[in-house]
Amino acid sequence: RDNGLMAIFEGQTTLEEVLSEFPDTPFCLEIKDKEVEVVKKVLEIIWPSTRKGAFLIGSFHGKIARELRRLSPPSIEGALSENDVLRALLAFRFGFKKVSLPSRYAFLPPAKYGLHLDQREWIDFLHRQRVSVFYWTINEVGRMKTLLERGADGILSDYPDRFTQLPKGGRL
């Protein structure tokens, strides 16, 4: 733990250590904290390592997502907030073909509000909006495989080593 930030990766405990250990690796980060101050702390840490496409950062909390979009340089991509996802979901449910969204990325749980957010039709709808779809937190290999088969663009997991158990040639 470091100033309210924690990264668990092969025994590493801070975001700085992980970035130092893997300088050329693209990262997908989710800010779970609800305090906007943490956005500035995260950006201060990753700013020196920013390169186009190196960071995708999201939060399901609206004020955090808005602050990310406001403060992030163009090299850091932000994901949709919970409110953005709800707006897209309403458009999808009411049969709209298009909805204006502030990001090209969505971090989603497979289910929320008693709704299944992991169905191929929903993923296809988001793809038509030019939104890439990432699911969290998926730790079972069978579930990873199913989501990728349905069109998910990525999976966030507590156990990244399990991806090696997926069939080769699939989308990861």
mmCIF file of C-alpha atoms in Angstrom:
data_model
loop_
_atom_site.group_PDB
_atom_site.id
_atom_site.type_symbol
_atom_site.label_atom_id
_atom_site.label_comp_id
_atom_site.label_asym_id
_atom_site.label_seq_id
_atom_site.Cartn_x
_atom_site.Cartn_y
_atom_site.Cartn_z
ATOM 1 C CA ARG A 1 0.000 0.000 0.000
ATOM 2 C CA ASP A 2 1.294 3.423 -0.891
ATOM 3 C CA ASN A 3 -0.796 6.590 -0.428
ATOM 4 C CA GLY A 4 -4.003 4.612 -0.865
ATOM 5 C CA LEU A 5 -2.761 2.932 -4.049
ATOM 6 C CA MET A 6 -2.089 -0.761 -4.282
ATOM 7 C CA ALA A 7 -0.944 -2.998 -7.111
ATOM 8 C CA ILE A 8 -0.656 -6.704 -6.496
ATOM 9 C CA PHE A 9 1.589 -8.288 -9.091
ATOM 10 C CA GLU A 10 4.068 -11.037 -8.356
ATOM 11 C CA GLY A 11 4.861 -9.703 -4.885
ATOM 12 C CA GLN A 12 5.079 -6.049 -5.995
ATOM 13 C CA THR A 13 3.256 -3.706 -3.679
ATOM 14 C CA THR A 14 3.285 -0.314 -5.360
ATOM 15 C CA LEU A 15 2.324 0.970 -8.758
ATOM 16 C CA GLU A 16 5.776 2.548 -9.101
ATOM 17 C CA GLU A 17 7.467 -0.831 -8.615
ATOM 18 C CA VAL A 18 5.254 -2.545 -11.169
ATOM 19 C CA LEU A 19 5.878 0.199 -13.748
ATOM 20 C CA SER A 20 9.601 0.033 -13.091
ATOM 21 C CA GLU A 21 9.650 -3.759 -13.440
ATOM 22 C CA PHE A 22 7.617 -3.752 -16.697
ATOM 23 C CA PRO A 23 8.467 -0.474 -18.485
ATOM 24 C CA ASP A 24 7.301 -1.565 -21.954
ATOM 25 C CA THR A 25 4.106 -3.335 -20.907
ATOM 26 C CA PRO A 26 0.694 -1.778 -21.611
ATOM 27 C CA PHE A 27 -1.424 -1.487 -18.451
ATOM 28 C CA CYS A 28 -5.113 -1.595 -17.744
ATOM 29 C CA LEU A 29 -5.847 0.086 -14.400
ATOM 30 C CA GLU A 30 -9.088 0.450 -12.507
ATOM 31 C CA ILE A 31 -9.455 3.072 -9.806
ATOM 32 C CA LYS A 32 -11.771 1.710 -7.139
ATOM 33 C CA ASP A 33 -11.319 4.613 -4.735
ATOM 34 C CA LYS A 34 -14.193 7.124 -4.681
ATOM 35 C CA GLU A 35 -12.062 10.165 -3.770
ATOM 36 C CA VAL A 36 -11.009 12.322 -6.721
ATOM 37 C CA GLU A 37 -7.626 13.087 -5.119
ATOM 38 C CA VAL A 38 -6.481 9.575 -6.010
ATOM 39 C CA VAL A 39 -6.771 10.407 -9.732
ATOM 40 C CA LYS A 40 -4.067 13.047 -9.442
ATOM 41 C CA LYS A 41 -1.845 10.637 -7.458
ATOM 42 C CA VAL A 42 -2.198 7.901 -10.080
ATOM 43 C CA LEU A 43 -1.520 10.307 -12.945
ATOM 44 C CA GLU A 44 1.568 11.706 -11.174
ATOM 45 C CA ILE A 45 2.921 8.159 -10.897
ATOM 46 C CA ILE A 46 2.243 7.054 -14.467
ATOM 47 C CA TRP A 47 2.852 10.374 -16.262
ATOM 48 C CA PRO A 48 6.640 9.845 -16.664
ATOM 49 C CA SER A 49 5.985 6.480 -18.345
ATOM 50 C CA THR A 50 3.184 7.569 -20.629
ATOM 51 C CA ARG A 51 3.428 6.556 -24.225
ATOM 52 C CA LYS A 52 0.545 6.209 -26.665
ATOM 53 C CA GLY A 53 -1.533 3.163 -25.829
ATOM 54 C CA ALA A 54 0.439 2.346 -22.680
ATOM 55 C CA PHE A 55 -2.375 3.011 -20.213
ATOM 56 C CA LEU A 56 -6.084 2.406 -20.144
ATOM 57 C CA ILE A 57 -7.590 3.677 -16.907
ATOM 58 C CA GLY A 58 -11.141 3.359 -15.749
ATOM 59 C CA SER A 59 -13.463 3.688 -12.823
ATOM 60 C CA PHE A 60 -17.100 2.792 -12.458
ATOM 61 C CA HIS A 61 -17.479 5.895 -10.255
ATOM 62 C CA GLY A 62 -18.742 8.822 -12.336
ATOM 63 C CA LYS A 63 -16.808 11.597 -10.617
ATOM 64 C CA ILE A 64 -13.562 9.602 -10.864
ATOM 65 C CA ALA A 65 -14.133 8.863 -14.572
ATOM 66 C CA ARG A 66 -14.883 12.543 -15.264
ATOM 67 C CA GLU A 67 -11.740 13.634 -13.384
ATOM 68 C CA LEU A 68 -9.669 11.101 -15.350
ATOM 69 C CA ARG A 69 -10.991 12.506 -18.632
ATOM 70 C CA ARG A 70 -10.339 16.070 -17.443
ATOM 71 C CA LEU A 71 -6.754 15.558 -16.218
ATOM 72 C CA SER A 72 -5.373 12.806 -18.445
ATOM 73 C CA PRO A 73 -3.058 13.580 -21.345
ATOM 74 C CA PRO A 74 -4.085 12.202 -24.764
ATOM 75 C CA SER A 75 -1.702 9.266 -24.318
ATOM 76 C CA ILE A 76 -3.858 7.922 -21.448
ATOM 77 C CA GLU A 77 -7.241 6.493 -22.371
ATOM 78 C CA GLY A 78 -10.146 6.540 -19.924
ATOM 79 C CA ALA A 79 -13.037 4.072 -19.710
ATOM 80 C CA LEU A 80 -16.779 4.625 -19.394
ATOM 81 C CA SER A 81 -18.242 5.371 -15.964
ATOM 82 C CA GLU A 82 -21.208 3.512 -14.499
ATOM 83 C CA ASN A 83 -23.544 6.305 -15.654
ATOM 84 C CA ASP A 84 -22.129 6.104 -19.185
ATOM 85 C CA VAL A 85 -22.716 2.332 -19.201
ATOM 86 C CA LEU A 86 -26.276 2.803 -17.926
ATOM 87 C CA ARG A 87 -26.991 5.331 -20.684
ATOM 88 C CA ALA A 88 -25.644 2.905 -23.292
ATOM 89 C CA LEU A 89 -27.633 0.060 -21.752
ATOM 90 C CA LEU A 90 -30.868 2.092 -21.942
ATOM 91 C CA ALA A 91 -30.168 2.934 -25.587
ATOM 92 C CA PHE A 92 -29.547 -0.757 -26.285
ATOM 93 C CA ARG A 93 -32.696 -1.903 -24.452
ATOM 94 C CA PHE A 94 -34.876 0.670 -26.231
ATOM 95 C CA GLY A 95 -33.524 -0.309 -29.642
ATOM 96 C CA PHE A 96 -31.494 2.789 -30.452
ATOM 97 C CA LYS A 97 -28.849 2.182 -33.057
ATOM 98 C CA LYS A 98 -26.442 4.839 -31.779
ATOM 99 C CA VAL A 99 -25.538 6.517 -28.505
ATOM 100 C CA SER A 100 -22.910 9.181 -27.890
ATOM 101 C CA LEU A 101 -20.329 7.982 -25.363
ATOM 102 C CA PRO A 102 -17.299 9.835 -23.947
ATOM 103 C CA SER A 103 -14.862 6.921 -24.238
ATOM 104 C CA ARG A 104 -13.908 4.067 -26.532
ATOM 105 C CA TYR A 105 -13.496 1.602 -23.641
ATOM 106 C CA ALA A 106 -15.803 -0.101 -21.151
ATOM 107 C CA PHE A 107 -14.775 -2.036 -18.035
ATOM 108 C CA LEU A 108 -17.754 -4.152 -17.080
ATOM 109 C CA PRO A 109 -18.753 -6.795 -14.584
ATOM 110 C CA PRO A 110 -20.526 -9.743 -16.234
ATOM 111 C CA ALA A 111 -23.718 -8.817 -14.352
ATOM 112 C CA LYS A 112 -25.018 -5.723 -12.562
ATOM 113 C CA TYR A 113 -28.453 -4.520 -11.464
ATOM 114 C CA GLY A 114 -29.741 -8.038 -12.023
ATOM 115 C CA LEU A 115 -28.865 -7.698 -15.719
ATOM 116 C CA HIS A 116 -26.480 -9.846 -17.709
ATOM 117 C CA LEU A 117 -23.875 -7.561 -19.263
ATOM 118 C CA ASP A 118 -22.001 -10.447 -20.831
ATOM 119 C CA GLN A 119 -24.331 -11.292 -23.716
ATOM 120 C CA ARG A 120 -23.082 -11.258 -27.311
ATOM 121 C CA GLU A 121 -25.833 -8.807 -28.437
ATOM 122 C CA TRP A 122 -24.788 -6.241 -25.806
ATOM 123 C CA ILE A 123 -21.096 -6.650 -26.675
ATOM 124 C CA ASP A 124 -21.950 -6.259 -30.380
ATOM 125 C CA PHE A 125 -23.950 -3.097 -29.608
ATOM 126 C CA LEU A 126 -20.974 -1.575 -27.786
ATOM 127 C CA HIS A 127 -18.671 -2.571 -30.648
ATOM 128 C CA ARG A 128 -20.994 -0.753 -33.081
ATOM 129 C CA GLN A 129 -20.519 2.330 -30.847
ATOM 130 C CA ARG A 130 -16.743 1.807 -31.332
ATOM 131 C CA VAL A 131 -16.333 0.808 -27.692
ATOM 132 C CA SER A 132 -13.950 -1.994 -26.723
ATOM 133 C CA VAL A 133 -15.321 -4.212 -23.953
ATOM 134 C CA PHE A 134 -13.257 -5.484 -21.005
ATOM 135 C CA TYR A 135 -14.688 -7.646 -18.202
ATOM 136 C CA TRP A 136 -13.571 -7.722 -14.572
ATOM 137 C CA THR A 137 -12.813 -9.593 -12.389
ATOM 138 C CA ILE A 138 -12.783 -12.946 -14.185
ATOM 139 C CA ASN A 139 -10.739 -15.648 -12.502
ATOM 140 C CA GLU A 140 -12.176 -18.869 -13.961
ATOM 141 C CA VAL A 141 -10.655 -20.091 -17.232
ATOM 142 C CA GLY A 142 -14.006 -21.339 -18.574
ATOM 143 C CA ARG A 143 -15.588 -17.933 -17.964
ATOM 144 C CA MET A 144 -12.641 -16.198 -19.667
ATOM 145 C CA LYS A 145 -13.069 -18.430 -22.704
ATOM 146 C CA THR A 146 -16.833 -17.811 -22.879
ATOM 147 C CA LEU A 147 -16.467 -14.033 -22.689
ATOM 148 C CA LEU A 148 -13.788 -13.994 -25.371
ATOM 149 C CA GLU A 149 -15.956 -16.198 -27.598
ATOM 150 C CA ARG A 150 -18.825 -13.723 -27.132
ATOM 151 C CA GLY A 151 -16.598 -10.917 -28.376
ATOM 152 C CA ALA A 152 -15.008 -9.405 -25.264
ATOM 153 C CA ASP A 153 -11.888 -7.456 -26.139
ATOM 154 C CA GLY A 154 -10.153 -8.155 -22.863
ATOM 155 C CA ILE A 155 -10.341 -9.696 -19.414
ATOM 156 C CA LEU A 156 -9.109 -8.323 -16.104
ATOM 157 C CA SER A 157 -8.177 -11.053 -13.663
ATOM 158 C CA ASP A 158 -6.547 -11.547 -10.289
ATOM 159 C CA TYR A 159 -4.723 -14.497 -11.893
ATOM 160 C CA PRO A 160 -3.192 -13.440 -15.243
ATOM 161 C CA ASP A 161 -1.227 -16.712 -15.389
ATOM 162 C CA ARG A 162 -4.527 -18.509 -16.090
ATOM 163 C CA PHE A 163 -4.666 -16.962 -19.550
ATOM 164 C CA THR A 164 -2.049 -19.503 -20.575
ATOM 165 C CA GLN A 165 -4.712 -22.207 -20.104
ATOM 166 C CA LEU A 166 -6.861 -20.727 -22.875
ATOM 167 C CA PRO A 167 -6.691 -22.240 -26.364
ATOM 168 C CA LYS A 168 -3.971 -20.755 -28.572
ATOM 169 C CA GLY A 169 -4.998 -18.533 -31.447
ATOM 170 C CA GLY A 170 -7.863 -16.939 -29.506
ATOM 171 C CA ARG A 171 -8.317 -13.248 -28.950
ATOM 172 C CA LEU A 172 -6.462 -11.969 -25.888
#
